Coordinates of C-alpha atoms in Angstrom, one line a residue:
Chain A
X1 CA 32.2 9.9 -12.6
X2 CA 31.2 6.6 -11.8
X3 CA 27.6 5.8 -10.3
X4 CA 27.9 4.4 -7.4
X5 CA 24.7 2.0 -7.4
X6 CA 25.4 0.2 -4.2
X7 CA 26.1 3.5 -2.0
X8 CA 22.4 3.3 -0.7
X9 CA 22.2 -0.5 -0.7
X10 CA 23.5 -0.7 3.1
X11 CA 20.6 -0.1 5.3
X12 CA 22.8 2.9 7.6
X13 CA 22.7 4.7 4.5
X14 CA 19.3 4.0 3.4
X15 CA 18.2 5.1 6.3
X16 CA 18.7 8.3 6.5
X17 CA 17.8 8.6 2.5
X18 CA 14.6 7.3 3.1
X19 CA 14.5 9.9 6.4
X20 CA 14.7 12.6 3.6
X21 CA 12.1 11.3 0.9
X22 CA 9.1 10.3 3.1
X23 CA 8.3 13.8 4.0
X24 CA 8.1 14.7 0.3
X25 CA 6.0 11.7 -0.6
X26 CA 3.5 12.1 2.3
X27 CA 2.9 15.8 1.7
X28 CA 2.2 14.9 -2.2
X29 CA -0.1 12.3 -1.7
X30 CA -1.9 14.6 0.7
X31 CA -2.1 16.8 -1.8
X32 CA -3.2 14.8 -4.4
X33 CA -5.6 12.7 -2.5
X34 CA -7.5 16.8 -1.7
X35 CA -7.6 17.4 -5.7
X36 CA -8.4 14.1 -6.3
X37 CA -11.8 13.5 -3.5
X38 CA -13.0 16.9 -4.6
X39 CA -12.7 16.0 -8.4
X40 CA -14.7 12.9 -7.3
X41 CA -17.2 14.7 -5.6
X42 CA -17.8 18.1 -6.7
X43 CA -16.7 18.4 -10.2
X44 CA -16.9 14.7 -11.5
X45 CA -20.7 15.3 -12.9
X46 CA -23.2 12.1 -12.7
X47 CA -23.2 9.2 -14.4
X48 CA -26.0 9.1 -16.6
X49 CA -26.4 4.9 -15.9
X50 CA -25.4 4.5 -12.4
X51 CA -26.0 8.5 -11.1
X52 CA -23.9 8.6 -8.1
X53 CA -23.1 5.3 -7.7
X54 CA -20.6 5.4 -9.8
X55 CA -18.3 7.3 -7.8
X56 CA -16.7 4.7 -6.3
X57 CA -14.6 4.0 -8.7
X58 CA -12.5 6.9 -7.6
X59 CA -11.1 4.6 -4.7
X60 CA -11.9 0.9 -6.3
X61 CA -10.0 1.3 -9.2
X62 CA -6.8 2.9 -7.6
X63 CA -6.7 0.3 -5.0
X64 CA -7.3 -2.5 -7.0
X65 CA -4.7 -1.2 -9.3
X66 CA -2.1 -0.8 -6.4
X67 CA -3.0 -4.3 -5.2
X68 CA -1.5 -5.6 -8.7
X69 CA 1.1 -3.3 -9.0
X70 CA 2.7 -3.5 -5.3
X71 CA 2.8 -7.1 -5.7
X72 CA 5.1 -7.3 -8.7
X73 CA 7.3 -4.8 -6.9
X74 CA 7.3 -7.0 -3.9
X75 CA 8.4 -10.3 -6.0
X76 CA 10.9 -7.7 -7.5
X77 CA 12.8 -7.1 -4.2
X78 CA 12.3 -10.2 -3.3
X79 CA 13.6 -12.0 -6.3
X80 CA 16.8 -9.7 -5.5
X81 CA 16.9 -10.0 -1.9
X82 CA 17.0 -13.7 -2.7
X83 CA 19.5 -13.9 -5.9
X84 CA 21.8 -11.3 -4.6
X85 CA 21.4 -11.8 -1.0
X86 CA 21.1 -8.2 -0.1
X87 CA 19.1 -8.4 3.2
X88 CA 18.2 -4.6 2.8
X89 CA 15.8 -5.9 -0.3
X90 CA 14.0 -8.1 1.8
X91 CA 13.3 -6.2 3.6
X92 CA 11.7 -3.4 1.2
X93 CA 9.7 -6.6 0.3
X94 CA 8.5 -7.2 3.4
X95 CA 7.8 -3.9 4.0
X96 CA 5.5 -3.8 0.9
X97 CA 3.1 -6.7 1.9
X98 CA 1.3 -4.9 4.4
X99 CA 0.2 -2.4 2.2
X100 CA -0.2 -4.5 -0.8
X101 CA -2.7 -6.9 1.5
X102 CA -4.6 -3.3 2.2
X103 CA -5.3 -2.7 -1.2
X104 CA -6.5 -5.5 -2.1
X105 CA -9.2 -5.5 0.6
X106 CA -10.2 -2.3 -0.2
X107 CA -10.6 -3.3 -4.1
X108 CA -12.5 -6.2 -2.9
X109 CA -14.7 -4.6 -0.3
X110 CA -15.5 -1.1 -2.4
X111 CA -16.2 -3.6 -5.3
X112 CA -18.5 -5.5 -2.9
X113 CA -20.1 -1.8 -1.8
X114 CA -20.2 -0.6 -5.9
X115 CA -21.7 -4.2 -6.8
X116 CA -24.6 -5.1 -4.8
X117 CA -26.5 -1.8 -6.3
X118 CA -25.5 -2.4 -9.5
X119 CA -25.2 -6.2 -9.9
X120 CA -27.5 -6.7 -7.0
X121 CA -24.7 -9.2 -5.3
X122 CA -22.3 -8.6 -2.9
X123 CA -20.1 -11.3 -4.3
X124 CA -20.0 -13.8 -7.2
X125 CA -17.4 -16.2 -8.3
X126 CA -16.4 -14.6 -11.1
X127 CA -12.7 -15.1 -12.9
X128 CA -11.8 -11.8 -11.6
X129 CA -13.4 -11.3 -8.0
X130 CA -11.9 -14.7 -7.8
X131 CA -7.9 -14.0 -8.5
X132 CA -7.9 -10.9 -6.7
X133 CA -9.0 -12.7 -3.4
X134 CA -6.3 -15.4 -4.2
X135 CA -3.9 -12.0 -4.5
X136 CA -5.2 -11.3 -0.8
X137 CA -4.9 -14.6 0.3
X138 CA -1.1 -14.5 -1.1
X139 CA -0.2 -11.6 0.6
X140 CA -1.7 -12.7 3.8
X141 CA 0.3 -15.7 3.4
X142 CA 3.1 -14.3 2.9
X143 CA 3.2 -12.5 5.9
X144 CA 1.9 -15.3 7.9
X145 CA 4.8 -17.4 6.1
X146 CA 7.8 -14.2 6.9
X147 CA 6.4 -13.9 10.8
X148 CA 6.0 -18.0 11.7
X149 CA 10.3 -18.2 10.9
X150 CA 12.3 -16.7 13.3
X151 CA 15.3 -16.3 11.5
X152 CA 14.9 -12.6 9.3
X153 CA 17.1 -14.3 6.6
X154 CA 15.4 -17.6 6.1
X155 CA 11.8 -15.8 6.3
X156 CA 13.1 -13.3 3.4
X157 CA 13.9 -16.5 1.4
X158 CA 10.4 -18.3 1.8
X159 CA 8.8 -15.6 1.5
X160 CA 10.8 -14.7 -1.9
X161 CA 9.8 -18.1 -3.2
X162 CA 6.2 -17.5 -2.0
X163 CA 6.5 -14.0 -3.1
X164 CA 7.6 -15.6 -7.3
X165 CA 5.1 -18.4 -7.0
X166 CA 2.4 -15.8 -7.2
X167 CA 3.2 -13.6 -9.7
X168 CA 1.8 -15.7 -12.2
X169 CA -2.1 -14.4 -10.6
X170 CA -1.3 -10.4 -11.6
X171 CA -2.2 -11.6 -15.8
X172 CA -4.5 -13.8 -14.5
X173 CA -6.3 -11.2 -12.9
X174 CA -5.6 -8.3 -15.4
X175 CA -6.7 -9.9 -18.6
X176 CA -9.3 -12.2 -16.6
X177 CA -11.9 -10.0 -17.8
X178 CA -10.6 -10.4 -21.6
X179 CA -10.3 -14.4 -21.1
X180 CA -13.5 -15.8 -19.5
X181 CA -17.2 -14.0 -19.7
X182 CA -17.1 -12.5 -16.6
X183 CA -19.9 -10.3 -14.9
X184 CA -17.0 -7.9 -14.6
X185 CA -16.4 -5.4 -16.8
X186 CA -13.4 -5.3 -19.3
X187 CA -10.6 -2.9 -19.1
X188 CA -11.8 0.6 -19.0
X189 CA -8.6 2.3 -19.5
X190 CA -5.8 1.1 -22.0
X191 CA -2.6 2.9 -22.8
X192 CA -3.4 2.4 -26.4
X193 CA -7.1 2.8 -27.2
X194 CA -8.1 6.1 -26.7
X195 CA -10.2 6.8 -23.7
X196 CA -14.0 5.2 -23.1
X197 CA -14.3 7.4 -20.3
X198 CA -15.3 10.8 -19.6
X199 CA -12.2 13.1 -19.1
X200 CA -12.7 14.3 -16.1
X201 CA -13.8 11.4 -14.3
X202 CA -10.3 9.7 -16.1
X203 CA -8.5 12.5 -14.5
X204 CA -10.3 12.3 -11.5
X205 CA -9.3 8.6 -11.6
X206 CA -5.5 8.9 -12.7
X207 CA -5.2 11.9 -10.0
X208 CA -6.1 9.4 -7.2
X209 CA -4.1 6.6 -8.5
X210 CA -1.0 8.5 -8.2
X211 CA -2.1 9.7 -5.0
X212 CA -2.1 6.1 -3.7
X213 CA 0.9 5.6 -5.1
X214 CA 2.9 8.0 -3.5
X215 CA 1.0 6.7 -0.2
X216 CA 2.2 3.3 -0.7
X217 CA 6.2 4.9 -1.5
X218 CA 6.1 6.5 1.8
X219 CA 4.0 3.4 4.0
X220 CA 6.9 1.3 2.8
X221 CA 9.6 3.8 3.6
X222 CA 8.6 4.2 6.9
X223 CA 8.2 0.6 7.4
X224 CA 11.2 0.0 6.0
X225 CA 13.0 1.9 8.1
X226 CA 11.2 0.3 11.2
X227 CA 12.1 -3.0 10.1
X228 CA 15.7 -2.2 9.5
X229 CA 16.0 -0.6 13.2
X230 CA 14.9 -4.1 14.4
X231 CA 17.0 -5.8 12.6
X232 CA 20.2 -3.8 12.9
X233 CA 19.5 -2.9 16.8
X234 CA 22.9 -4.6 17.8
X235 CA 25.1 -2.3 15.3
X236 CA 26.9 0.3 16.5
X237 CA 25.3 3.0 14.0
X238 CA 22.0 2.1 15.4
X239 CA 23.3 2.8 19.2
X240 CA 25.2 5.5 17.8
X241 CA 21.3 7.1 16.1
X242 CA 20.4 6.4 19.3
X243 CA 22.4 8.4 21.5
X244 CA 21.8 12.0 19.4
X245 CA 18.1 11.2 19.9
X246 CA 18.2 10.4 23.9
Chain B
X1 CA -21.1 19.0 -9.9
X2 CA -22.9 21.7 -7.6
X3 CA -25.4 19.3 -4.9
X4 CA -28.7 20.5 -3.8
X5 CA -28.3 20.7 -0.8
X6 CA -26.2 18.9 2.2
X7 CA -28.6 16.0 2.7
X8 CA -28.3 15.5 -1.2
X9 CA -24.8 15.5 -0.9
X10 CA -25.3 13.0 2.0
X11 CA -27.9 10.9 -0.2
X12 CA -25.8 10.2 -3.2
X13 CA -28.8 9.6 -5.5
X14 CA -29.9 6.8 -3.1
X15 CA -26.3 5.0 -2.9
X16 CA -25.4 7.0 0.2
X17 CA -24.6 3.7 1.8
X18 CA -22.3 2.3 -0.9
X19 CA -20.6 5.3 -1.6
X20 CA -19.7 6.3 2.0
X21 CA -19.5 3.0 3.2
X22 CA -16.9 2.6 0.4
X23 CA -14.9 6.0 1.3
X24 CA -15.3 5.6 4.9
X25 CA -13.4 2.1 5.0
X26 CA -10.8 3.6 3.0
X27 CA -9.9 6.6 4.9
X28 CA -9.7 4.1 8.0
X29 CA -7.8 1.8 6.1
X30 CA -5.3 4.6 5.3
X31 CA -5.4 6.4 8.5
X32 CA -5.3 3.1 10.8
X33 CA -2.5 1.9 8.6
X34 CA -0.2 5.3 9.2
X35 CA -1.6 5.2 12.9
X36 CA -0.6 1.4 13.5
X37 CA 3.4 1.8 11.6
X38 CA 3.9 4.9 13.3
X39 CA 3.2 2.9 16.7
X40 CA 5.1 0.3 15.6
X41 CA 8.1 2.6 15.3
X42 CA 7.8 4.7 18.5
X43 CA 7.8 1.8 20.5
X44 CA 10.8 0.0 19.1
X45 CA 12.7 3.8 19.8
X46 CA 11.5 3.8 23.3
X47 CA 13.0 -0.2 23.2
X48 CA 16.3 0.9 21.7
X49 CA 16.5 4.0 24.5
X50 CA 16.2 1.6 27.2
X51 CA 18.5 -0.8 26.1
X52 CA 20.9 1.6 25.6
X53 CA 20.6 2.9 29.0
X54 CA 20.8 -0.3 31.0
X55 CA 24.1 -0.7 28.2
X56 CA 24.9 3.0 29.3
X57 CA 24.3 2.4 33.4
X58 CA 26.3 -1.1 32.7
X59 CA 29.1 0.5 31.7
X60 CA 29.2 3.3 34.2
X61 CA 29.3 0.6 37.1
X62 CA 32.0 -1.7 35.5
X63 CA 34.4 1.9 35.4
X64 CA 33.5 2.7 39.3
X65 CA 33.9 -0.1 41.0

């Protein structure tokens, strides 16, 4: 029985896959995000440095984590939207950067909020800080670069090109903290080492990580979806979609 | 982690603004973002409806006259 890898490679039938899988995803990371806020708050004890301060890293890390890890799977659809010309994996790539760009602000801004009590600055330009606003400035160019081309083809190769360019900033930013002395701290959590942190606050940590990542699956579903009903408006199985729903 | 009271929870040890100000932009963030696609989508259905309408209503008059 021969696996058919391409069968939902043609946006009619990704379409209605994806249909099927957001519901799943949404209610998961609903449930996941209710476990993980009440581990933050109500069974995640204080820290005995920063007290409650410290809570914040129950959304900073997560989103800062997603930032990195949306935009490698951005430049991965868009590496094969652009080597294999499949316009349906463009278009998963544009429907990522949205997301991605969210992310990163939120990393920025709750390590803003989490670093002006405990650093007593809102902002310095440290090697860290520093590549994670050039990954927001990257993903705000590449939308800016996808919407100022009106041809959906040529955008999705720019924006590929863009999209490869910048890959070379997720190291930069993820072993930042080991290359330069930066105000930041180092990496808390390694798959190797064992853990520095207290279990439960890990768990509270990992719990809300996967929650945004299940978020992000179904943000980029539906989005996905939406762009591939603009796209494909002139085909007949979009007209035909459209007739059950009218 | 049991709180004092409501106002303690509310406090944060003194970080109430960093922490909530934190959580609060990110539940907008997230919310705003599901609010915004899921008005991007509902209008480009209404678009497709009335395209394929007028299509529809074209049609119809081509066959009667």
């Amino acid at each position: 029985m021969a696996i058919n890898w391409f069968k939902y490679s043609s946006p009619a039938s990704f379409y209605s896959l994806a249909g099927k899988l957001i519901p799943i995803f949404s209610i998961v990371a609903l449930i996941l995000f209710v476990v993980g806020l009440y581990i933050s708050f109500f069974v995640a004890p204080t820290d005995f440095q920063q007290s409650e301060a410290y809570r914040i890293i129950f959304i900073h890390v997560p989103a800062a984590w997603m930032s990195m890890f949306l935009y490698l799977i951005m430049a991965g659809w868009a590496a094969i939207g652009l080597a294999f010309n499949t316009r349906l994996s463009s278009m998963i790539a544009t429907a990522i950067a949205p997301t991605g760009a969210m992310f990163t602000f939120l990393a920025l801004w709750t390590g803003a909020l989490w670093g002006k009590p405990m650093w007593g600055a809102w902002w310095v330009w440290d090697a860290r800080l520093t590549s994670e606003l050039i990954l927001f400035f990257l993903y705000i160019g590449f939308m800016a670069l996808q919407a100022a081309i009106d041809d959906p083809r040529r955008a999705d190769k720019a924006g590929a090109v863009l999209a490869l360019v910048g890959v070379v900033n997720i190291p930069i930013i993820y072993f930042s903290v080991k290359w330069w002395n930066t105000l930041h701290q180092g990496a808390t959590v390694s798959l190797t080492e064992s853990p520095k942190m207290a279990s439960i606050m890990l768990t509270g940590m990992l719990i809300m990580s996967i929650a945004c990542w299940m978020y992000s699956i179904a943000m980029v579903l539906i989005r996905t979806r939406t762009i591939i009903l603009e796209r494909e408006r002139h085909t007949v199985w979009v007209s035909e979609l459209h007739k059950e729903t009218t | 982690m049991a709180w004092a009271s409501l106002s303690d929870f509310l406090s944060m040890g003194g970080y109430g603004f960093y922490v909530w100000g934190s959580f609060l932009v990110f539940l907008i963030c997230l919310v705003g973002e599901v609010v915004l696609v899921l008005n991007r989508r509902r209008t480009l259905l209404k678009q497709l409806s009335l395209t394929h309408k007028a299509t529809k209503n074209e049609k119809n008059n081509e066959t009667t006259t």
